[in-house]
Amino acid sequence: MNSETSQADVLVIGSGAAGLTAALSLARDKKVLVLAKGHLRSGSTAWAQGGIAAVLDTGDTFENHVRDTMVAGAGLNDRETVEFVIERAPAAIDRLCELGVPFNRESGDLHLTREGGHSHRRIVHVDDATGWAVQAALLKAAEENPNITLLPDRTCVELITGKHEAKYSASGRVWGAYALNTETGRVEAHTARATVMAAGGAGRVYQFSTAPRGATGDGIAMAWRAGARVSNMEMMQFHPTCLYNLEVKNFLITEAVRGEGGHLLHPETGHRFMTDYDETRMELAPRDVVARAIDDQIKRFGLDYVHLDISHKPREFVMEHFPTIYEKLIGLGIDMTKEPIPVVPAQHYTCGGILIDLDGQTDLPGLWAAGECTESGLHGANRLASNSLLECFVFGEAAARNIGELWDSFAEPPSIREWDESRVSDSDEEVVIKQNWTEIRRFMWNYVGIVRTTKRLERAANRIALLQEEVDDYYGSFRVTTDLIELRNLLQSAELIVTSALRRHESRGLHYILDYPEIDEAMIDTVLVP
Ligand code: FAD
Ligand code: SIN
């Protein structure tokens, strides 16, 4: 072994809610290495606002939460998975309380807020910055655990499989990952008996997204290239209310603003337009319905944005519930206690991903996955608000448990070939990367957005095929950088999304296509096989 290789019992790729939950559970008796791209808080987890859904109120039931999840998911959810996750939510919240997450309380009990698609108040939260508190508590516990090593600034490039063994093997067994150390510029080999992929979503494939810069679908693309199936990639969720501001591009205004009484208004007439789209649920209809309504208003009336207004509520109430958003907006000259907030929809969550079972197992021996990079069957055609952090906790734990159960059957990792850089040089045309990043994100927004047509999807597919040649050529010729790795993964994710969208000949949940406006009787997942 040299300084550019390491061996752990288990390798975890990602330091968000899913990765750290798995690591903490595994670290009871295993040595765990956690790799993260950039810093350890760089994923979506730290950005989560609204909270975590769990049945904790005596007037609520698991069955209510299951029904709400499946209504939001337009029935495409896997009922067994939905029950599996929802029944484990109270225990997941208990574990977070033990780790010291300071959830809001009222007379000693956890305070529950409400979000779209939920028939009851069931969202536990830390003001309007839940993710930051959850990420901090998980990281603190991981940093204090002697069995966990955290390595930031490592951009995983590829999973290590049989073909990377010193003695080539055709087996798809995963033995860890190659990762670019962005401090040294060298690619390291990190091997392990088991690998957990928890690298988050692919939101940045769209021009407008609430997701952080690193959400480039790396985990999905790496697993796909290694031979794992992916499912329902056409189900990209758009959040209805991202701040519209020329300087601040991707600041989310939590759904809890609508949950606590905020109204959506036409910015010129003041009309509460959700009355025209969903008279019963209004602003608290599931996200796909509200995002499409806003998109329709913007396109129909040639607007830049619509208004989200909670200024009719008492000032103290707004400031107490939404301190982070209030501060951010005041800094931009908007006082949400007195005036409406300009908002637009933006990509927010990747519902599809690497296919996993209830143990977090993927198709590939040696590879488990959890969190936003997966398709577990929980979300179906549209994720119910605040169900995703929950999914991270439940599947992070499930994967760890399953690895523990199977541990004695795992072999030691074999000897692995070093990363081959003999045929590449330093890039002299970084502009190609920037140009292609921008191009992909723009055509994905324009052609593969909230409302789709077959023609636009085909245009996107043609663009992707052209770019693929260029990016493959570039990847084969130059030393890898994080930008290049991300570009390759963005393009791979775009291809998976467009291929899946072209396969679904119906409009269901987040996939709304004008050529097939009806919902199909048959409920079929779009499963792509490498
Ligand atoms: P992430 O937290 O995204 O972590 C991914 C990790 O993988 C990071 O550590 C990253 O560095 C690492 N990584 C990525 N690529 C590589 C690579 N190539 N090599 C090495 N490491 C890599 N959900 C809710 O349930 N409730 C909410 O209130 C909520 N609010 C949200 C608000 C915003 C603004 C956003 C964007 C999302 C929100 N979500 C919410 C969704 C939720 O935050 C995410 O789905 C969830 O945090 C995903 O966690 P994760 O562990 O799967 O991935
Ligand atoms: C929000 O706070 O609106 C985001 C909640 C989520 O994405 O689940």
PDB file of C-alpha atoms in Angstrom, residues 65-279:
ATOM      1  CA  HIS A  65     -48.926   9.185   6.329  1.00  0.00           C
ATOM      2  CA  VAL A  66     -48.852   6.183   3.958  1.00  0.00           C
ATOM      3  CA  ARG A  67     -51.933   7.485   2.129  1.00  0.00           C
ATOM      4  CA  ASP A  68     -50.558  11.032   1.792  1.00  0.00           C
ATOM      5  CA  THR A  69     -47.245   9.655   0.480  1.00  0.00           C
ATOM      6  CA  MET A  70     -49.014   7.531  -2.128  1.00  0.00           C
ATOM      7  CA  VAL A  71     -51.408  10.292  -3.201  1.00  0.00           C
ATOM      8  CA  ALA A  72     -48.445  12.648  -3.729  1.00  0.00           C
ATOM      9  CA  GLY A  73     -46.578   9.839  -5.525  1.00  0.00           C
ATOM     10  CA  ALA A  74     -49.532   9.315  -7.910  1.00  0.00           C
ATOM     11  CA  GLY A  75     -49.678   5.663  -6.879  1.00  0.00           C
ATOM     12  CA  LEU A  76     -46.309   4.747  -8.364  1.00  0.00           C
ATOM     13  CA  ASN A  77     -44.858   4.170  -4.890  1.00  0.00           C
ATOM     14  CA  ASP A  78     -44.085   0.687  -3.602  1.00  0.00           C
ATOM     15  CA  ARG A  79     -46.497   0.252  -0.673  1.00  0.00           C
ATOM     16  CA  GLU A  80     -44.200  -2.122   1.229  1.00  0.00           C
ATOM     17  CA  THR A  81     -41.365   0.432   1.089  1.00  0.00           C
ATOM     18  CA  VAL A  82     -43.676   3.271   2.083  1.00  0.00           C
ATOM     19  CA  GLU A  83     -44.840   1.350   5.171  1.00  0.00           C
ATOM     20  CA  PHE A  84     -41.253   0.274   5.969  1.00  0.00           C
ATOM     21  CA  VAL A  85     -40.045   3.876   6.021  1.00  0.00           C
ATOM     22  CA  ILE A  86     -43.021   5.502   7.722  1.00  0.00           C
ATOM     23  CA  GLU A  87     -43.151   2.970  10.567  1.00  0.00           C
ATOM     24  CA  ARG A  88     -39.465   3.644  11.295  1.00  0.00           C
ATOM     25  CA  ALA A  89     -39.844   7.443  11.408  1.00  0.00           C
ATOM     26  CA  PRO A  90     -40.510   7.863  15.150  1.00  0.00           C
ATOM     27  CA  ALA A  91     -37.401   5.790  16.005  1.00  0.00           C
ATOM     28  CA  ALA A  92     -35.324   7.878  13.569  1.00  0.00           C
ATOM     29  CA  ILE A  93     -36.471  11.080  15.290  1.00  0.00           C
ATOM     30  CA  ASP A  94     -35.610   9.566  18.711  1.00  0.00           C
ATOM     31  CA  ARG A  95     -32.064   8.813  17.479  1.00  0.00           C
ATOM     32  CA  LEU A  96     -31.668  12.409  16.253  1.00  0.00           C
ATOM     33  CA  CYS A  97     -32.889  13.724  19.619  1.00  0.00           C
ATOM     34  CA  GLU A  98     -30.276  11.514  21.324  1.00  0.00           C
ATOM     35  CA  LEU A  99     -27.619  13.036  19.057  1.00  0.00           C
ATOM     36  CA  GLY A 100     -28.717  16.448  20.311  1.00  0.00           C
ATOM     37  CA  VAL A 101     -30.694  17.880  17.380  1.00  0.00           C
ATOM     38  CA  PRO A 102     -32.529  20.820  19.032  1.00  0.00           C
ATOM     39  CA  PHE A 103     -35.972  20.326  17.469  1.00  0.00           C
ATOM     40  CA  ASN A 104     -38.533  23.050  18.232  1.00  0.00           C
ATOM     41  CA  ARG A 105     -40.811  22.175  21.124  1.00  0.00           C
ATOM     42  CA  GLU A 106     -44.080  23.465  22.509  1.00  0.00           C
ATOM     43  CA  SER A 107     -44.879  22.725  26.169  1.00  0.00           C
ATOM     44  CA  GLY A 108     -42.209  20.012  26.080  1.00  0.00           C
ATOM     45  CA  ASP A 109     -43.625  18.189  23.033  1.00  0.00           C
ATOM     46  CA  LEU A 110     -42.027  18.366  19.591  1.00  0.00           C
ATOM     47  CA  HIS A 111     -43.612  21.158  17.557  1.00  0.00           C
ATOM     48  CA  LEU A 112     -45.134  19.839  14.330  1.00  0.00           C
ATOM     49  CA  THR A 113     -45.505  22.069  11.299  1.00  0.00           C
ATOM     50  CA  ARG A 114     -47.414  21.360   8.105  1.00  0.00           C
ATOM     51  CA  GLU A 115     -46.454  21.148   4.437  1.00  0.00           C
ATOM     52  CA  GLY A 116     -48.176  20.519   1.111  1.00  0.00           C
ATOM     53  CA  GLY A 117     -49.791  17.102   0.622  1.00  0.00           C
ATOM     54  CA  HIS A 118     -49.822  16.271   4.364  1.00  0.00           C
ATOM     55  CA  SER A 119     -53.285  15.768   5.847  1.00  0.00           C
ATOM     56  CA  HIS A 120     -51.918  16.358   9.376  1.00  0.00           C
ATOM     57  CA  ARG A 121     -49.289  18.406  11.134  1.00  0.00           C
ATOM     58  CA  ARG A 122     -46.349  15.973  11.230  1.00  0.00           C
ATOM     59  CA  ILE A 123     -43.139  17.818  10.343  1.00  0.00           C
ATOM     60  CA  VAL A 124     -40.553  18.090  13.119  1.00  0.00           C
ATOM     61  CA  HIS A 125     -38.170  20.959  12.540  1.00  0.00           C
ATOM     62  CA  VAL A 126     -35.493  23.271  13.873  1.00  0.00           C
ATOM     63  CA  ASP A 127     -36.971  26.676  12.981  1.00  0.00           C
ATOM     64  CA  ASP A 128     -36.620  26.974   9.197  1.00  0.00           C
ATOM     65  CA  ALA A 129     -33.082  25.545   9.077  1.00  0.00           C
ATOM     66  CA  THR A 130     -33.590  21.906  10.054  1.00  0.00           C
ATOM     67  CA  GLY A 131     -30.894  20.501   7.779  1.00  0.00           C
ATOM     68  CA  TRP A 132     -28.139  22.646   9.214  1.00  0.00           C
ATOM     69  CA  ALA A 133     -28.869  21.364  12.744  1.00  0.00           C
ATOM     70  CA  VAL A 134     -29.162  17.730  11.585  1.00  0.00           C
ATOM     71  CA  GLN A 135     -25.915  17.910   9.591  1.00  0.00           C
ATOM     72  CA  ALA A 136     -24.095  19.487  12.558  1.00  0.00           C
ATOM     73  CA  ALA A 137     -25.274  16.808  15.008  1.00  0.00           C
ATOM     74  CA  LEU A 138     -24.391  13.911  12.674  1.00  0.00           C
ATOM     75  CA  LEU A 139     -20.971  15.386  11.884  1.00  0.00           C
ATOM     76  CA  LYS A 140     -20.162  15.988  15.549  1.00  0.00           C
ATOM     77  CA  ALA A 141     -20.994  12.372  16.382  1.00  0.00           C
ATOM     78  CA  ALA A 142     -18.932  11.103  13.424  1.00  0.00           C
ATOM     79  CA  GLU A 143     -15.946  13.319  14.302  1.00  0.00           C
ATOM     80  CA  GLU A 144     -16.000  12.012  17.866  1.00  0.00           C
ATOM     81  CA  ASN A 145     -16.190   8.358  16.783  1.00  0.00           C
ATOM     82  CA  PRO A 146     -12.733   6.690  16.712  1.00  0.00           C
ATOM     83  CA  ASN A 147     -13.937   4.129  14.138  1.00  0.00           C
ATOM     84  CA  ILE A 148     -14.826   6.798  11.564  1.00  0.00           C
ATOM     85  CA  THR A 149     -12.332   8.618   9.329  1.00  0.00           C
ATOM     86  CA  LEU A 150     -13.728  11.606   7.458  1.00  0.00           C
ATOM     87  CA  LEU A 151     -11.898  12.682   4.301  1.00  0.00           C
ATOM     88  CA  PRO A 152     -13.220  15.854   2.622  1.00  0.00           C
ATOM     89  CA  ASP A 153     -11.906  17.133  -0.738  1.00  0.00           C
ATOM     90  CA  ARG A 154     -12.143  13.717  -2.380  1.00  0.00           C
ATOM     91  CA  THR A 155     -14.136  13.571  -5.634  1.00  0.00           C
ATOM     92  CA  CYS A 156     -14.891   9.945  -6.436  1.00  0.00           C
ATOM     93  CA  VAL A 157     -14.341   9.232 -10.107  1.00  0.00           C
ATOM     94  CA  GLU A 158     -15.344   5.578 -10.510  1.00  0.00           C
ATOM     95  CA  LEU A 159     -16.322   2.575  -8.452  1.00  0.00           C
ATOM     96  CA  ILE A 160     -13.609  -0.082  -8.276  1.00  0.00           C
ATOM     97  CA  THR A 161     -14.921  -3.359  -9.731  1.00  0.00           C
ATOM     98  CA  GLY A 162     -13.499  -6.636 -10.975  1.00  0.00           C
ATOM     99  CA  LYS A 163     -12.031  -5.001 -14.077  1.00  0.00           C
ATOM    100  CA  HIS A 164      -9.746  -2.885 -11.857  1.00  0.00           C
ATOM    101  CA  GLU A 165      -8.332  -5.882  -9.997  1.00  0.00           C
ATOM    102  CA  ALA A 166      -4.623  -6.506 -10.570  1.00  0.00           C
ATOM    103  CA  LYS A 167      -5.719  -9.876 -11.934  1.00  0.00           C
ATOM    104  CA  TYR A 168      -8.638  -8.816 -14.170  1.00  0.00           C
ATOM    105  CA  SER A 169     -11.994 -10.321 -13.200  1.00  0.00           C
ATOM    106  CA  ALA A 170     -15.270 -10.021 -15.090  1.00  0.00           C
ATOM    107  CA  SER A 171     -17.239  -9.968 -11.824  1.00  0.00           C
ATOM    108  CA  GLY A 172     -19.232  -6.824 -11.109  1.00  0.00           C
ATOM    109  CA  ARG A 173     -18.183  -7.031  -7.406  1.00  0.00           C
ATOM    110  CA  VAL A 174     -17.547  -3.536  -6.017  1.00  0.00           C
ATOM    111  CA  TRP A 175     -14.399  -3.053  -3.908  1.00  0.00           C
ATOM    112  CA  GLY A 176     -14.456   0.691  -3.177  1.00  0.00           C
ATOM    113  CA  ALA A 177     -13.758   3.717  -5.348  1.00  0.00           C
ATOM    114  CA  TYR A 178     -11.103   5.778  -7.086  1.00  0.00           C
ATOM    115  CA  ALA A 179     -11.182   9.350  -5.808  1.00  0.00           C
ATOM    116  CA  LEU A 180      -9.458  12.548  -6.901  1.00  0.00           C
ATOM    117  CA  ASN A 181      -7.668  14.203  -3.989  1.00  0.00           C
ATOM    118  CA  THR A 182      -8.289  17.823  -4.922  1.00  0.00           C
ATOM    119  CA  GLU A 183      -5.423  19.021  -2.719  1.00  0.00           C
ATOM    120  CA  THR A 184      -2.734  16.887  -4.384  1.00  0.00           C
ATOM    121  CA  GLY A 185      -4.407  16.475  -7.791  1.00  0.00           C
ATOM    122  CA  ARG A 186      -3.749  12.699  -7.583  1.00  0.00           C
ATOM    123  CA  VAL A 187      -6.324   9.918  -7.952  1.00  0.00           C
ATOM    124  CA  GLU A 188      -6.328   7.574  -4.944  1.00  0.00           C
ATOM    125  CA  ALA A 189      -7.731   4.033  -4.650  1.00  0.00           C
ATOM    126  CA  HIS A 190      -9.865   3.471  -1.540  1.00  0.00           C
ATOM    127  CA  THR A 191     -10.785  -0.186  -1.136  1.00  0.00           C
ATOM    128  CA  ALA A 192     -13.244  -1.816   1.265  1.00  0.00           C
ATOM    129  CA  ARG A 193     -15.194  -5.012   1.715  1.00  0.00           C
ATOM    130  CA  ALA A 194     -18.450  -3.066   1.376  1.00  0.00           C
ATOM    131  CA  THR A 195     -19.254   0.307  -0.193  1.00  0.00           C
ATOM    132  CA  VAL A 196     -22.253   2.537   0.549  1.00  0.00           C
ATOM    133  CA  MET A 197     -23.143   5.083  -2.138  1.00  0.00           C
ATOM    134  CA  ALA A 198     -24.756   8.172  -0.574  1.00  0.00           C
ATOM    135  CA  ALA A 199     -23.697  10.887  -3.010  1.00  0.00           C
ATOM    136  CA  GLY A 200     -27.017  12.783  -3.262  1.00  0.00           C
ATOM    137  CA  GLY A 201     -29.071  13.960  -6.248  1.00  0.00           C
ATOM    138  CA  ALA A 202     -28.595  15.337  -9.745  1.00  0.00           C
ATOM    139  CA  GLY A 203     -30.447  18.665  -9.409  1.00  0.00           C
ATOM    140  CA  ARG A 204     -27.706  20.736 -10.986  1.00  0.00           C
ATOM    141  CA  VAL A 205     -28.484  19.226 -14.341  1.00  0.00           C
ATOM    142  CA  TYR A 206     -31.086  22.031 -14.491  1.00  0.00           C
ATOM    143  CA  GLN A 207     -30.334  25.722 -14.957  1.00  0.00           C
ATOM    144  CA  PHE A 208     -32.499  26.684 -11.978  1.00  0.00           C
ATOM    145  CA  SER A 209     -32.218  24.452  -8.934  1.00  0.00           C
ATOM    146  CA  THR A 210     -32.421  24.818  -5.161  1.00  0.00           C
ATOM    147  CA  ALA A 211     -29.710  22.156  -4.802  1.00  0.00           C
ATOM    148  CA  PRO A 212     -26.063  22.866  -3.940  1.00  0.00           C
ATOM    149  CA  ARG A 213     -23.337  23.121  -6.598  1.00  0.00           C
ATOM    150  CA  GLY A 214     -22.163  19.517  -6.103  1.00  0.00           C
ATOM    151  CA  ALA A 215     -25.533  17.868  -6.835  1.00  0.00           C
ATOM    152  CA  THR A 216     -24.320  16.570 -10.191  1.00  0.00           C
ATOM    153  CA  GLY A 217     -25.579  12.988 -10.081  1.00  0.00           C
ATOM    154  CA  ASP A 218     -22.115  11.513  -9.463  1.00  0.00           C
ATOM    155  CA  GLY A 219     -23.380   8.554  -7.423  1.00  0.00           C
ATOM    156  CA  ILE A 220     -26.083   7.633  -9.912  1.00  0.00           C
ATOM    157  CA  ALA A 221     -23.681   7.924 -12.859  1.00  0.00           C
ATOM    158  CA  MET A 222     -20.900   5.922 -11.150  1.00  0.00           C
ATOM    159  CA  ALA A 223     -23.288   3.112 -10.175  1.00  0.00           C
ATOM    160  CA  TRP A 224     -24.806   3.072 -13.662  1.00  0.00           C
ATOM    161  CA  ARG A 225     -21.392   2.853 -15.331  1.00  0.00           C
ATOM    162  CA  ALA A 226     -20.458   0.014 -12.967  1.00  0.00           C
ATOM    163  CA  GLY A 227     -23.574  -1.914 -14.062  1.00  0.00           C
ATOM    164  CA  ALA A 228     -26.400  -1.051 -11.615  1.00  0.00           C
ATOM    165  CA  ARG A 229     -29.948  -0.420 -12.852  1.00  0.00           C
ATOM    166  CA  VAL A 230     -31.560   2.979 -12.283  1.00  0.00           C
ATOM    167  CA  SER A 231     -35.243   3.706 -12.099  1.00  0.00           C
ATOM    168  CA  ASN A 232     -37.778   6.549 -12.596  1.00  0.00           C
ATOM    169  CA  MET A 233     -35.203   9.175 -13.530  1.00  0.00           C
ATOM    170  CA  GLU A 234     -37.891  11.170 -15.367  1.00  0.00           C
ATOM    171  CA  MET A 235     -39.425  12.022 -11.975  1.00  0.00           C
ATOM    172  CA  MET A 236     -37.551  15.262 -11.276  1.00  0.00           C
ATOM    173  CA  GLN A 237     -39.229  17.362  -8.625  1.00  0.00           C
ATOM    174  CA  PHE A 238     -39.631  21.123  -9.025  1.00  0.00           C
ATOM    175  CA  HIS A 239     -40.212  23.083  -5.838  1.00  0.00           C
ATOM    176  CA  PRO A 240     -42.903  25.715  -6.374  1.00  0.00           C
ATOM    177  CA  THR A 241     -41.286  28.508  -4.378  1.00  0.00           C
ATOM    178  CA  CYS A 242     -37.674  29.425  -4.993  1.00  0.00           C
ATOM    179  CA  LEU A 243     -36.856  33.114  -4.411  1.00  0.00           C
ATOM    180  CA  TYR A 244     -36.851  35.176  -7.620  1.00  0.00           C
ATOM    181  CA  ASN A 245     -33.905  37.531  -7.341  1.00  0.00           C
ATOM    182  CA  LEU A 246     -31.359  38.699  -9.854  1.00  0.00           C
ATOM    183  CA  GLU A 247     -28.451  38.300  -7.410  1.00  0.00           C
ATOM    184  CA  VAL A 248     -29.446  35.273  -5.329  1.00  0.00           C
ATOM    185  CA  LYS A 249     -30.211  32.407  -7.676  1.00  0.00           C
ATOM    186  CA  ASN A 250     -31.190  29.379  -5.634  1.00  0.00           C
ATOM    187  CA  PHE A 251     -32.641  30.329  -2.264  1.00  0.00           C
ATOM    188  CA  LEU A 252     -35.588  28.162  -1.247  1.00  0.00           C
ATOM    189  CA  ILE A 253     -38.658  29.597   0.467  1.00  0.00           C
ATOM    190  CA  THR A 254     -39.835  26.631   2.503  1.00  0.00           C
ATOM    191  CA  GLU A 255     -43.171  25.006   1.863  1.00  0.00           C
ATOM    192  CA  ALA A 256     -43.880  25.575   5.563  1.00  0.00           C
ATOM    193  CA  VAL A 257     -44.607  29.240   4.653  1.00  0.00           C
ATOM    194  CA  ARG A 258     -47.646  27.936   2.785  1.00  0.00           C
ATOM    195  CA  GLY A 259     -48.202  25.353   5.536  1.00  0.00           C
ATOM    196  CA  GLU A 260     -48.506  28.181   8.061  1.00  0.00           C
ATOM    197  CA  GLY A 261     -50.971  30.156   5.921  1.00  0.00           C
ATOM    198  CA  GLY A 262     -49.038  31.792   3.033  1.00  0.00           C
ATOM    199  CA  HIS A 263     -51.010  32.551  -0.162  1.00  0.00           C
ATOM    200  CA  LEU A 264     -49.885  32.477  -3.794  1.00  0.00           C
ATOM    201  CA  LEU A 265     -50.982  35.602  -5.665  1.00  0.00           C
ATOM    202  CA  HIS A 266     -50.854  36.984  -9.199  1.00  0.00           C
ATOM    203  CA  PRO A 267     -48.311  39.828  -8.797  1.00  0.00           C
ATOM    204  CA  GLU A 268     -50.395  42.379 -10.722  1.00  0.00           C
ATOM    205  CA  THR A 269     -54.018  41.555  -9.887  1.00  0.00           C
ATOM    206  CA  GLY A 270     -53.490  40.006  -6.449  1.00  0.00           C
ATOM    207  CA  HIS A 271     -55.712  37.058  -7.494  1.00  0.00           C
ATOM    208  CA  ARG A 272     -55.226  33.958  -5.302  1.00  0.00           C
ATOM    209  CA  PHE A 273     -54.799  31.771  -8.364  1.00  0.00           C
ATOM    210  CA  MET A 274     -54.650  28.328  -6.706  1.00  0.00           C
ATOM    211  CA  THR A 275     -58.472  28.609  -6.492  1.00  0.00           C
ATOM    212  CA  ASP A 276     -58.442  27.996 -10.274  1.00  0.00           C
ATOM    213  CA  TYR A 277     -56.274  24.842 -10.101  1.00  0.00           C
ATOM    214  CA  ASP A 278     -57.090  22.943  -6.889  1.00  0.00           C
ATOM    215  CA  GLU A 279     -60.044  24.462  -5.073  1.00  0.00           C
TER     216      GLU A 279
END
